[in-house]
């Protein structure tokens, strides 16, 4: 039985490339931007749902499936936002439990 030696890890080139691409795009991928994007998705999907409901209620909608699609999109975006919030709270609570 032989033991394979541990090799030194070389720096990952693709991480450097990703960092360079992010700097050129001037985009932030921090939690605040992710959370604000999720909130704006909820607002947009709720607005679309309200518009589809109005069109359906007034008889202006020619396709009835668009109301169901808008409703599902709104529900999924709310579920995603709630999941993000729950995971953020779990992470915060876990950090608070760490003994230094």
PDB file of N, CA, C and O in Angstrom, residues 8-79:
ATOM      1  N   UNK A   8       1.107  20.351  -4.663  1.00  0.00           N
ATOM      2  CA  UNK A   8       0.771  21.751  -4.420  1.00  0.00           C
ATOM      3  C   UNK A   8      -0.271  22.195  -5.432  1.00  0.00           C
ATOM      4  O   UNK A   8      -0.182  21.897  -6.622  1.00  0.00           O
ATOM      5  N   UNK A   9      -1.275  22.921  -4.955  1.00  0.00           N
ATOM      6  CA  UNK A   9      -2.307  23.439  -5.847  1.00  0.00           C
ATOM      7  C   UNK A   9      -1.805  24.698  -6.530  1.00  0.00           C
ATOM      8  O   UNK A   9      -1.269  25.601  -5.891  1.00  0.00           O
ATOM      9  N   UNK A  10      -1.988  24.740  -7.797  1.00  0.00           N
ATOM     10  CA  UNK A  10      -1.615  25.919  -8.571  1.00  0.00           C
ATOM     11  C   UNK A  10      -2.778  26.900  -8.556  1.00  0.00           C
ATOM     12  O   UNK A  10      -3.933  26.504  -8.431  1.00  0.00           O
ATOM     13  N   UNK A  11      -2.494  28.202  -8.678  1.00  0.00           N
ATOM     14  CA  UNK A  11      -3.600  29.172  -8.710  1.00  0.00           C
ATOM     15  C   UNK A  11      -4.526  28.895  -9.889  1.00  0.00           C
ATOM     16  O   UNK A  11      -4.089  28.487 -10.957  1.00  0.00           O
ATOM     17  N   UNK A  12      -5.782  29.098  -9.641  1.00  0.00           N
ATOM     18  CA  UNK A  12      -6.771  28.837 -10.681  1.00  0.00           C
ATOM     19  C   UNK A  12      -6.843  30.032 -11.624  1.00  0.00           C
ATOM     20  O   UNK A  12      -7.190  31.140 -11.213  1.00  0.00           O
ATOM     21  N   UNK A  13      -6.499  29.775 -12.851  1.00  0.00           N
ATOM     22  CA  UNK A  13      -6.453  30.847 -13.839  1.00  0.00           C
ATOM     23  C   UNK A  13      -7.831  31.400 -14.150  1.00  0.00           C
ATOM     24  O   UNK A  13      -7.987  32.584 -14.405  1.00  0.00           O
ATOM     25  N   UNK A  14      -8.835  30.548 -14.125  1.00  0.00           N
ATOM     26  CA  UNK A  14     -10.167  31.026 -14.497  1.00  0.00           C
ATOM     27  C   UNK A  14     -10.728  32.002 -13.476  1.00  0.00           C
ATOM     28  O   UNK A  14     -11.525  32.860 -13.816  1.00  0.00           O
ATOM     29  N   UNK A  15     -10.304  31.904 -12.212  1.00  0.00           N
ATOM     30  CA  UNK A  15     -10.766  32.871 -11.218  1.00  0.00           C
ATOM     31  C   UNK A  15     -10.208  34.262 -11.514  1.00  0.00           C
ATOM     32  O   UNK A  15     -10.906  35.263 -11.360  1.00  0.00           O
ATOM     33  N   UNK A  16      -8.959  34.316 -11.943  1.00  0.00           N
ATOM     34  CA  UNK A  16      -8.380  35.603 -12.328  1.00  0.00           C
ATOM     35  C   UNK A  16      -9.112  36.191 -13.528  1.00  0.00           C
ATOM     36  O   UNK A  16      -9.353  37.389 -13.600  1.00  0.00           O
ATOM     37  N   UNK A  17      -9.476  35.330 -14.469  1.00  0.00           N
ATOM     38  CA  UNK A  17     -10.208  35.804 -15.646  1.00  0.00           C
ATOM     39  C   UNK A  17     -11.587  36.305 -15.267  1.00  0.00           C
ATOM     40  O   UNK A  17     -12.047  37.326 -15.767  1.00  0.00           O
ATOM     41  N   UNK A  18     -12.270  35.609 -14.360  1.00  0.00           N
ATOM     42  CA  UNK A  18     -13.590  36.051 -13.918  1.00  0.00           C
ATOM     43  C   UNK A  18     -13.509  37.391 -13.202  1.00  0.00           C
ATOM     44  O   UNK A  18     -14.353  38.264 -13.396  1.00  0.00           O
ATOM     45  N   UNK A  19     -12.509  37.558 -12.367  1.00  0.00           N
ATOM     46  CA  UNK A  19     -12.346  38.825 -11.666  1.00  0.00           C
ATOM     47  C   UNK A  19     -12.085  39.957 -12.645  1.00  0.00           C
ATOM     48  O   UNK A  19     -12.603  41.059 -12.486  1.00  0.00           O
ATOM     49  N   UNK A  20     -11.283  39.691 -13.665  1.00  0.00           N
ATOM     50  CA  UNK A  20     -11.001  40.718 -14.667  1.00  0.00           C
ATOM     51  C   UNK A  20     -12.259  41.067 -15.456  1.00  0.00           C
ATOM     52  O   UNK A  20     -12.516  42.236 -15.752  1.00  0.00           O
ATOM     53  N   UNK A  21     -13.075  40.057 -15.789  1.00  0.00           N
ATOM     54  CA  UNK A  21     -14.315  40.315 -16.520  1.00  0.00           C
ATOM     55  C   UNK A  21     -15.291  41.114 -15.668  1.00  0.00           C
ATOM     56  O   UNK A  21     -15.965  42.008 -16.156  1.00  0.00           O
ATOM     57  N   UNK A  22     -15.375  40.797 -14.385  1.00  0.00           N
ATOM     58  CA  UNK A  22     -16.280  41.535 -13.500  1.00  0.00           C
ATOM     59  C   UNK A  22     -15.851  42.980 -13.336  1.00  0.00           C
ATOM     60  O   UNK A  22     -16.685  43.871 -13.241  1.00  0.00           O
ATOM     61  N   UNK A  23     -14.551  43.227 -13.309  1.00  0.00           N
ATOM     62  CA  UNK A  23     -14.070  44.603 -13.195  1.00  0.00           C
ATOM     63  C   UNK A  23     -14.380  45.403 -14.445  1.00  0.00           C
ATOM     64  O   UNK A  23     -14.686  46.585 -14.373  1.00  0.00           O
ATOM     65  N   UNK A  24     -14.321  44.745 -15.608  1.00  0.00           N
ATOM     66  CA  UNK A  24     -14.610  45.469 -16.848  1.00  0.00           C
ATOM     67  C   UNK A  24     -16.106  45.724 -17.007  1.00  0.00           C
ATOM     68  O   UNK A  24     -16.502  46.719 -17.596  1.00  0.00           O
ATOM     69  N   UNK A  25     -16.924  44.851 -16.469  1.00  0.00           N
ATOM     70  CA  UNK A  25     -18.374  45.029 -16.587  1.00  0.00           C
ATOM     71  C   UNK A  25     -18.922  45.995 -15.554  1.00  0.00           C
ATOM     72  O   UNK A  25     -20.051  46.443 -15.658  1.00  0.00           O
ATOM     73  N   UNK A  26     -18.147  46.305 -14.532  1.00  0.00           N
ATOM     74  CA  UNK A  26     -18.572  47.173 -13.434  1.00  0.00           C
ATOM     75  C   UNK A  26     -19.841  46.663 -12.759  1.00  0.00           C
ATOM     76  O   UNK A  26     -20.740  47.424 -12.440  1.00  0.00           O
ATOM     77  N   UNK A  27     -19.939  45.359 -12.585  1.00  0.00           N
ATOM     78  CA  UNK A  27     -21.096  44.774 -11.905  1.00  0.00           C
ATOM     79  C   UNK A  27     -20.674  44.316 -10.523  1.00  0.00           C
ATOM     80  O   UNK A  27     -19.547  43.870 -10.316  1.00  0.00           O
ATOM     81  N   UNK A  28     -21.588  44.446  -9.600  1.00  0.00           N
ATOM     82  CA  UNK A  28     -21.332  43.969  -8.257  1.00  0.00           C
ATOM     83  C   UNK A  28     -22.109  42.692  -8.045  1.00  0.00           C
ATOM     84  O   UNK A  28     -23.260  42.576  -8.445  1.00  0.00           O
ATOM     85  N   UNK A  29     -21.464  41.715  -7.454  1.00  0.00           N
ATOM     86  CA  UNK A  29     -22.145  40.459  -7.179  1.00  0.00           C
ATOM     87  C   UNK A  29     -22.217  40.218  -5.675  1.00  0.00           C
ATOM     88  O   UNK A  29     -22.123  39.098  -5.227  1.00  0.00           O
ATOM     89  N   UNK A  30     -22.373  41.295  -4.916  1.00  0.00           N
ATOM     90  CA  UNK A  30     -22.500  41.129  -3.487  1.00  0.00           C
ATOM     91  C   UNK A  30     -23.945  40.816  -3.126  1.00  0.00           C
ATOM     92  O   UNK A  30     -24.842  40.843  -3.959  1.00  0.00           O
ATOM     93  N   UNK A  31     -24.156  40.501  -1.877  1.00  0.00           N
ATOM     94  CA  UNK A  31     -25.477  40.068  -1.450  1.00  0.00           C
ATOM     95  C   UNK A  31     -26.523  41.157  -1.629  1.00  0.00           C
ATOM     96  O   UNK A  31     -27.664  40.878  -1.985  1.00  0.00           O
ATOM     97  N   UNK A  32     -26.124  42.386  -1.397  1.00  0.00           N
ATOM     98  CA  UNK A  32     -27.082  43.488  -1.522  1.00  0.00           C
ATOM     99  C   UNK A  32     -27.644  43.579  -2.939  1.00  0.00           C
ATOM    100  O   UNK A  32     -28.846  43.747  -3.122  1.00  0.00           O
ATOM    101  N   UNK A  33     -26.796  43.439  -3.946  1.00  0.00           N
ATOM    102  CA  UNK A  33     -27.281  43.530  -5.318  1.00  0.00           C
ATOM    103  C   UNK A  33     -28.144  42.325  -5.684  1.00  0.00           C
ATOM    104  O   UNK A  33     -29.138  42.460  -6.396  1.00  0.00           O
ATOM    105  N   UNK A  34     -27.779  41.156  -5.181  1.00  0.00           N
ATOM    106  CA  UNK A  34     -28.585  39.957  -5.447  1.00  0.00           C
ATOM    107  C   UNK A  34     -29.956  40.095  -4.797  1.00  0.00           C
ATOM    108  O   UNK A  34     -30.990  39.800  -5.403  1.00  0.00           O
ATOM    109  N   UNK A  35     -29.977  40.566  -3.549  1.00  0.00           N
ATOM    110  CA  UNK A  35     -31.235  40.710  -2.828  1.00  0.00           C
ATOM    111  C   UNK A  35     -32.105  41.798  -3.454  1.00  0.00           C
ATOM    112  O   UNK A  35     -33.321  41.621  -3.594  1.00  0.00           O
ATOM    113  N   UNK A  36     -31.503  42.918  -3.859  1.00  0.00           N
ATOM    114  CA  UNK A  36     -32.291  43.988  -4.480  1.00  0.00           C
ATOM    115  C   UNK A  36     -32.824  43.556  -5.847  1.00  0.00           C
ATOM    116  O   UNK A  36     -33.931  43.945  -6.228  1.00  0.00           O
ATOM    117  N   UNK A  37     -32.068  42.726  -6.557  1.00  0.00           N
ATOM    118  CA  UNK A  37     -32.565  42.197  -7.827  1.00  0.00           C
ATOM    119  C   UNK A  37     -33.749  41.264  -7.593  1.00  0.00           C
ATOM    120  O   UNK A  37     -34.728  41.293  -8.355  1.00  0.00           O
ATOM    121  N   UNK A  38     -33.689  40.464  -6.546  1.00  0.00           N
ATOM    122  CA  UNK A  38     -34.812  39.574  -6.221  1.00  0.00           C
ATOM    123  C   UNK A  38     -36.049  40.379  -5.845  1.00  0.00           C
ATOM    124  O   UNK A  38     -37.165  40.043  -6.247  1.00  0.00           O
ATOM    125  N   UNK A  39     -35.863  41.458  -5.093  1.00  0.00           N
ATOM    126  CA  UNK A  39     -36.993  42.308  -4.720  1.00  0.00           C
ATOM    127  C   UNK A  39     -37.591  42.967  -5.954  1.00  0.00           C
ATOM    128  O   UNK A  39     -38.815  43.023  -6.113  1.00  0.00           O
ATOM    129  N   UNK A  40     -36.743  43.449  -6.855  1.00  0.00           N
ATOM    130  CA  UNK A  40     -37.276  44.082  -8.072  1.00  0.00           C
ATOM    131  C   UNK A  40     -37.984  43.068  -8.959  1.00  0.00           C
ATOM    132  O   UNK A  40     -38.979  43.402  -9.619  1.00  0.00           O
ATOM    133  N   UNK A  41     -37.516  41.810  -8.966  1.00  0.00           N
ATOM    134  CA  UNK A  41     -38.209  40.758  -9.712  1.00  0.00           C
ATOM    135  C   UNK A  41     -39.594  40.503  -9.132  1.00  0.00           C
ATOM    136  O   UNK A  41     -40.552  40.276  -9.880  1.00  0.00           O
ATOM    137  N   UNK A  42     -39.710  40.540  -7.809  1.00  0.00           N
ATOM    138  CA  UNK A  42     -41.016  40.347  -7.169  1.00  0.00           C
ATOM    139  C   UNK A  42     -41.949  41.492  -7.549  1.00  0.00           C
ATOM    140  O   UNK A  42     -43.112  41.271  -7.909  1.00  0.00           O
ATOM    141  N   UNK A  43     -41.446  42.713  -7.488  1.00  0.00           N
ATOM    142  CA  UNK A  43     -42.276  43.871  -7.821  1.00  0.00           C
ATOM    143  C   UNK A  43     -42.724  43.804  -9.284  1.00  0.00           C
ATOM    144  O   UNK A  43     -43.908  44.029  -9.591  1.00  0.00           O
ATOM    145  N   UNK A  44     -41.796  43.474 -10.182  1.00  0.00           N
ATOM    146  CA  UNK A  44     -42.144  43.374 -11.602  1.00  0.00           C
ATOM    147  C   UNK A  44     -43.167  42.276 -11.871  1.00  0.00           C
ATOM    148  O   UNK A  44     -44.120  42.468 -12.628  1.00  0.00           O
ATOM    149  N   UNK A  45     -42.970  41.120 -11.247  1.00  0.00           N
ATOM    150  CA  UNK A  45     -43.898  40.016 -11.489  1.00  0.00           C
ATOM    151  C   UNK A  45     -45.262  40.299 -10.885  1.00  0.00           C
ATOM    152  O   UNK A  45     -46.292  39.926 -11.473  1.00  0.00           O
ATOM    153  N   UNK A  46     -45.310  40.981  -9.744  1.00  0.00           N
ATOM    154  CA  UNK A  46     -46.595  41.346  -9.155  1.00  0.00           C
ATOM    155  C   UNK A  46     -47.315  42.388 -10.023  1.00  0.00           C
ATOM    156  O   UNK A  46     -48.547  42.344 -10.166  1.00  0.00           O
ATOM    157  N   UNK A  47     -46.569  43.299 -10.612  1.00  0.00           N
ATOM    158  CA  UNK A  47     -47.156  44.284 -11.521  1.00  0.00           C
ATOM    159  C   UNK A  47     -47.715  43.605 -12.762  1.00  0.00           C
ATOM    160  O   UNK A  47     -48.829  43.929 -13.214  1.00  0.00           O
ATOM    161  N   UNK A  48     -46.964  42.662 -13.319  1.00  0.00           N
ATOM    162  CA  UNK A  48     -47.447  41.915 -14.483  1.00  0.00           C
ATOM    163  C   UNK A  48     -48.696  41.113 -14.143  1.00  0.00           C
ATOM    164  O   UNK A  48     -49.636  41.037 -14.950  1.00  0.00           O
ATOM    165  N   UNK A  49     -48.716  40.521 -12.952  1.00  0.00           N
ATOM    166  CA  UNK A  49     -49.887  39.755 -12.529  1.00  0.00           C
ATOM    167  C   UNK A  49     -51.109  40.654 -12.397  1.00  0.00           C
ATOM    168  O   UNK A  49     -52.203  40.296 -12.856  1.00  0.00           O
ATOM    169  N   UNK A  50     -50.934  41.829 -11.805  1.00  0.00           N
ATOM    170  CA  UNK A  50     -52.060  42.755 -11.660  1.00  0.00           C
ATOM    171  C   UNK A  50     -52.577  43.207 -13.026  1.00  0.00           C
ATOM    172  O   UNK A  50     -53.795  43.315 -13.233  1.00  0.00           O
ATOM    173  N   UNK A  51     -51.669  43.433 -13.959  1.00  0.00           N
ATOM    174  CA  UNK A  51     -52.080  43.839 -15.311  1.00  0.00           C
ATOM    175  C   UNK A  51     -52.842  42.712 -16.006  1.00  0.00           C
ATOM    176  O   UNK A  51     -53.892  42.944 -16.614  1.00  0.00           O
ATOM    177  N   UNK A  52     -52.343  41.491 -15.873  1.00  0.00           N
ATOM    178  CA  UNK A  52     -53.030  40.346 -16.487  1.00  0.00           C
ATOM    179  C   UNK A  52     -54.393  40.098 -15.850  1.00  0.00           C
ATOM    180  O   UNK A  52     -55.360  39.748 -16.533  1.00  0.00           O
ATOM    181  N   UNK A  53     -54.483  40.278 -14.532  1.00  0.00           N
ATOM    182  CA  UNK A  53     -55.768  40.120 -13.862  1.00  0.00           C
ATOM    183  C   UNK A  53     -56.764  41.174 -14.338  1.00  0.00           C
ATOM    184  O   UNK A  53     -57.939  40.878 -14.550  1.00  0.00           O
ATOM    185  N   UNK A  54     -56.300  42.393 -14.516  1.00  0.00           N
ATOM    186  CA  UNK A  54     -57.177  43.465 -14.997  1.00  0.00           C
ATOM    187  C   UNK A  54     -57.648  43.163 -16.407  1.00  0.00           C
ATOM    188  O   UNK A  54     -58.849  43.300 -16.711  1.00  0.00           O
ATOM    189  N   UNK A  55     -56.722  42.746 -17.271  1.00  0.00           N
ATOM    190  CA  UNK A  55     -57.102  42.433 -18.648  1.00  0.00           C
ATOM    191  C   UNK A  55     -58.081  41.263 -18.701  1.00  0.00           C
ATOM    192  O   UNK A  55     -59.027  41.266 -19.494  1.00  0.00           O
ATOM    193  N   UNK A  56     -57.878  40.267 -17.860  1.00  0.00           N
ATOM    194  CA  UNK A  56     -58.774  39.122 -17.839  1.00  0.00           C
ATOM    195  C   UNK A  56     -60.149  39.506 -17.301  1.00  0.00           C
ATOM    196  O   UNK A  56     -61.179  39.086 -17.831  1.00  0.00           O
ATOM    197  N   UNK A  57     -60.179  40.329 -16.245  1.00  0.00           N
ATOM    198  CA  UNK A  57     -61.452  40.719 -15.620  1.00  0.00           C
ATOM    199  C   UNK A  57     -62.280  41.618 -16.533  1.00  0.00           C
ATOM    200  O   UNK A  57     -63.507  41.558 -16.512  1.00  0.00           O
ATOM    201  N   UNK A  58     -61.615  42.431 -17.349  1.00  0.00           N
ATOM    202  CA  UNK A  58     -62.340  43.337 -18.241  1.00  0.00           C
ATOM    203  C   UNK A  58     -62.625  42.722 -19.597  1.00  0.00           C
ATOM    204  O   UNK A  58     -63.252  43.355 -20.437  1.00  0.00           O
ATOM    205  N   UNK A  59     -62.152  41.490 -19.812  1.00  0.00           N
ATOM    206  CA  UNK A  59     -62.417  40.824 -21.075  1.00  0.00           C
ATOM    207  C   UNK A  59     -61.508  41.259 -22.208  1.00  0.00           C
ATOM    208  O   UNK A  59     -61.774  40.962 -23.370  1.00  0.00           O
ATOM    209  N   UNK A  60     -60.432  41.959 -21.909  1.00  0.00           N
ATOM    210  CA  UNK A  60     -59.520  42.438 -22.932  1.00  0.00           C
ATOM    211  C   UNK A  60     -58.450  41.415 -23.288  1.00  0.00           C
ATOM    212  O   UNK A  60     -57.756  41.558 -24.287  1.00  0.00           O
ATOM    213  N   UNK A  61     -58.295  40.380 -22.473  1.00  0.00           N
ATOM    214  CA  UNK A  61     -57.274  39.364 -22.711  1.00  0.00           C
ATOM    215  C   UNK A  61     -57.806  38.325 -23.680  1.00  0.00           C
ATOM    216  O   UNK A  61     -58.877  37.756 -23.478  1.00  0.00           O
ATOM    217  N   UNK A  62     -57.038  38.077 -24.736  1.00  0.00           N
ATOM    218  CA  UNK A  62     -57.450  37.084 -25.722  1.00  0.00           C
ATOM    219  C   UNK A  62     -56.929  35.694 -25.379  1.00  0.00           C
ATOM    220  O   UNK A  62     -57.491  34.698 -25.807  1.00  0.00           O
ATOM    221  N   UNK A  63     -55.863  35.623 -24.631  1.00  0.00           N
ATOM    222  CA  UNK A  63     -55.320  34.325 -24.234  1.00  0.00           C
ATOM    223  C   UNK A  63     -55.436  34.160 -22.723  1.00  0.00           C
ATOM    224  O   UNK A  63     -54.934  34.954 -21.952  1.00  0.00           O
ATOM    225  N   UNK A  64     -56.133  33.127 -22.338  1.00  0.00           N
ATOM    226  CA  UNK A  64     -56.405  32.937 -20.906  1.00  0.00           C
ATOM    227  C   UNK A  64     -55.222  32.328 -20.169  1.00  0.00           C
ATOM    228  O   UNK A  64     -55.152  32.440 -18.954  1.00  0.00           O
ATOM    229  N   UNK A  65     -54.299  31.732 -20.885  1.00  0.00           N
ATOM    230  CA  UNK A  65     -53.167  31.095 -20.212  1.00  0.00           C
ATOM    231  C   UNK A  65     -52.162  32.109 -19.669  1.00  0.00           C
ATOM    232  O   UNK A  65     -51.384  31.789 -18.780  1.00  0.00           O
ATOM    233  N   UNK A  66     -52.164  33.332 -20.171  1.00  0.00           N
ATOM    234  CA  UNK A  66     -51.193  34.327 -19.702  1.00  0.00           C
ATOM    235  C   UNK A  66     -51.431  34.706 -18.237  1.00  0.00           C
ATOM    236  O   UNK A  66     -50.487  35.046 -17.524  1.00  0.00           O
ATOM    237  N   UNK A  67     -52.674  34.628 -17.777  1.00  0.00           N
ATOM    238  CA  UNK A  67     -52.962  34.903 -16.367  1.00  0.00           C
ATOM    239  C   UNK A  67     -52.341  33.833 -15.475  1.00  0.00           C
ATOM    240  O   UNK A  67     -51.725  34.148 -14.450  1.00  0.00           O
ATOM    241  N   UNK A  68     -52.455  32.591 -15.858  1.00  0.00           N
ATOM    242  CA  UNK A  68     -51.839  31.508 -15.082  1.00  0.00           C
ATOM    243  C   UNK A  68     -50.328  31.589 -15.077  1.00  0.00           C
ATOM    244  O   UNK A  68     -49.679  31.341 -14.053  1.00  0.00           O
ATOM    245  N   UNK A  69     -49.756  31.949 -16.214  1.00  0.00           N
ATOM    246  CA  UNK A  69     -48.311  32.090 -16.302  1.00  0.00           C
ATOM    247  C   UNK A  69     -47.828  33.234 -15.417  1.00  0.00           C
ATOM    248  O   UNK A  69     -46.847  33.104 -14.682  1.00  0.00           O
ATOM    249  N   UNK A  70     -48.512  34.361 -15.467  1.00  0.00           N
ATOM    250  CA  UNK A  70     -48.132  35.508 -14.642  1.00  0.00           C
ATOM    251  C   UNK A  70     -48.269  35.182 -13.161  1.00  0.00           C
ATOM    252  O   UNK A  70     -47.430  35.583 -12.346  1.00  0.00           O
ATOM    253  N   UNK A  71     -49.309  34.429 -12.806  1.00  0.00           N
ATOM    254  CA  UNK A  71     -49.512  34.041 -11.418  1.00  0.00           C
ATOM    255  C   UNK A  71     -48.391  33.119 -10.941  1.00  0.00           C
ATOM    256  O   UNK A  71     -47.866  33.285  -9.828  1.00  0.00           O
ATOM    257  N   UNK A  72     -48.009  32.181 -11.768  1.00  0.00           N
ATOM    258  CA  UNK A  72     -46.934  31.261 -11.412  1.00  0.00           C
ATOM    259  C   UNK A  72     -45.599  31.992 -11.286  1.00  0.00           C
ATOM    260  O   UNK A  72     -44.825  31.729 -10.364  1.00  0.00           O
ATOM    261  N   UNK A  73     -45.323  32.911 -12.210  1.00  0.00           N
ATOM    262  CA  UNK A  73     -44.084  33.691 -12.134  1.00  0.00           C
ATOM    263  C   UNK A  73     -44.032  34.509 -10.852  1.00  0.00           C
ATOM    264  O   UNK A  73     -42.990  34.592 -10.190  1.00  0.00           O
ATOM    265  N   UNK A  74     -45.153  35.106 -10.487  1.00  0.00           N
ATOM    266  CA  UNK A  74     -45.199  35.903  -9.263  1.00  0.00           C
ATOM    267  C   UNK A  74     -44.963  35.024  -8.039  1.00  0.00           C
ATOM    268  O   UNK A  74     -44.220  35.406  -7.133  1.00  0.00           O
ATOM    269  N   UNK A  75     -45.575  33.858  -8.017  1.00  0.00           N
ATOM    270  CA  UNK A  75     -45.407  32.956  -6.875  1.00  0.00           C
ATOM    271  C   UNK A  75     -43.967  32.462  -6.767  1.00  0.00           C
ATOM    272  O   UNK A  75     -43.400  32.411  -5.672  1.00  0.00           O
ATOM    273  N   UNK A  76     -43.360  32.131  -7.894  1.00  0.00           N
ATOM    274  CA  UNK A  76     -41.978  31.652  -7.879  1.00  0.00           C
ATOM    275  C   UNK A  76     -41.025  32.760  -7.425  1.00  0.00           C
ATOM    276  O   UNK A  76     -40.093  32.514  -6.652  1.00  0.00           O
ATOM    277  N   UNK A  77     -41.251  33.984  -7.880  1.00  0.00           N
ATOM    278  CA  UNK A  77     -40.361  35.071  -7.477  1.00  0.00           C
ATOM    279  C   UNK A  77     -40.499  35.374  -5.986  1.00  0.00           C
ATOM    280  O   UNK A  77     -39.505  35.663  -5.316  1.00  0.00           O
ATOM    281  N   UNK A  78     -41.701  35.280  -5.447  1.00  0.00           N
ATOM    282  CA  UNK A  78     -41.889  35.477  -4.005  1.00  0.00           C
ATOM    283  C   UNK A  78     -41.227  34.340  -3.224  1.00  0.00           C
ATOM    284  O   UNK A  78     -40.558  34.571  -2.208  1.00  0.00           O
ATOM    285  N   UNK A  79     -41.381  33.108  -3.711  1.00  0.00           N
ATOM    286  CA  UNK A  79     -40.750  31.969  -3.052  1.00  0.00           C
ATOM    287  C   UNK A  79     -39.228  32.110  -3.042  1.00  0.00           C
ATOM    288  O   UNK A  79     -38.569  31.801  -2.040  1.00  0.00           O
TER     289      UNK A  79
END
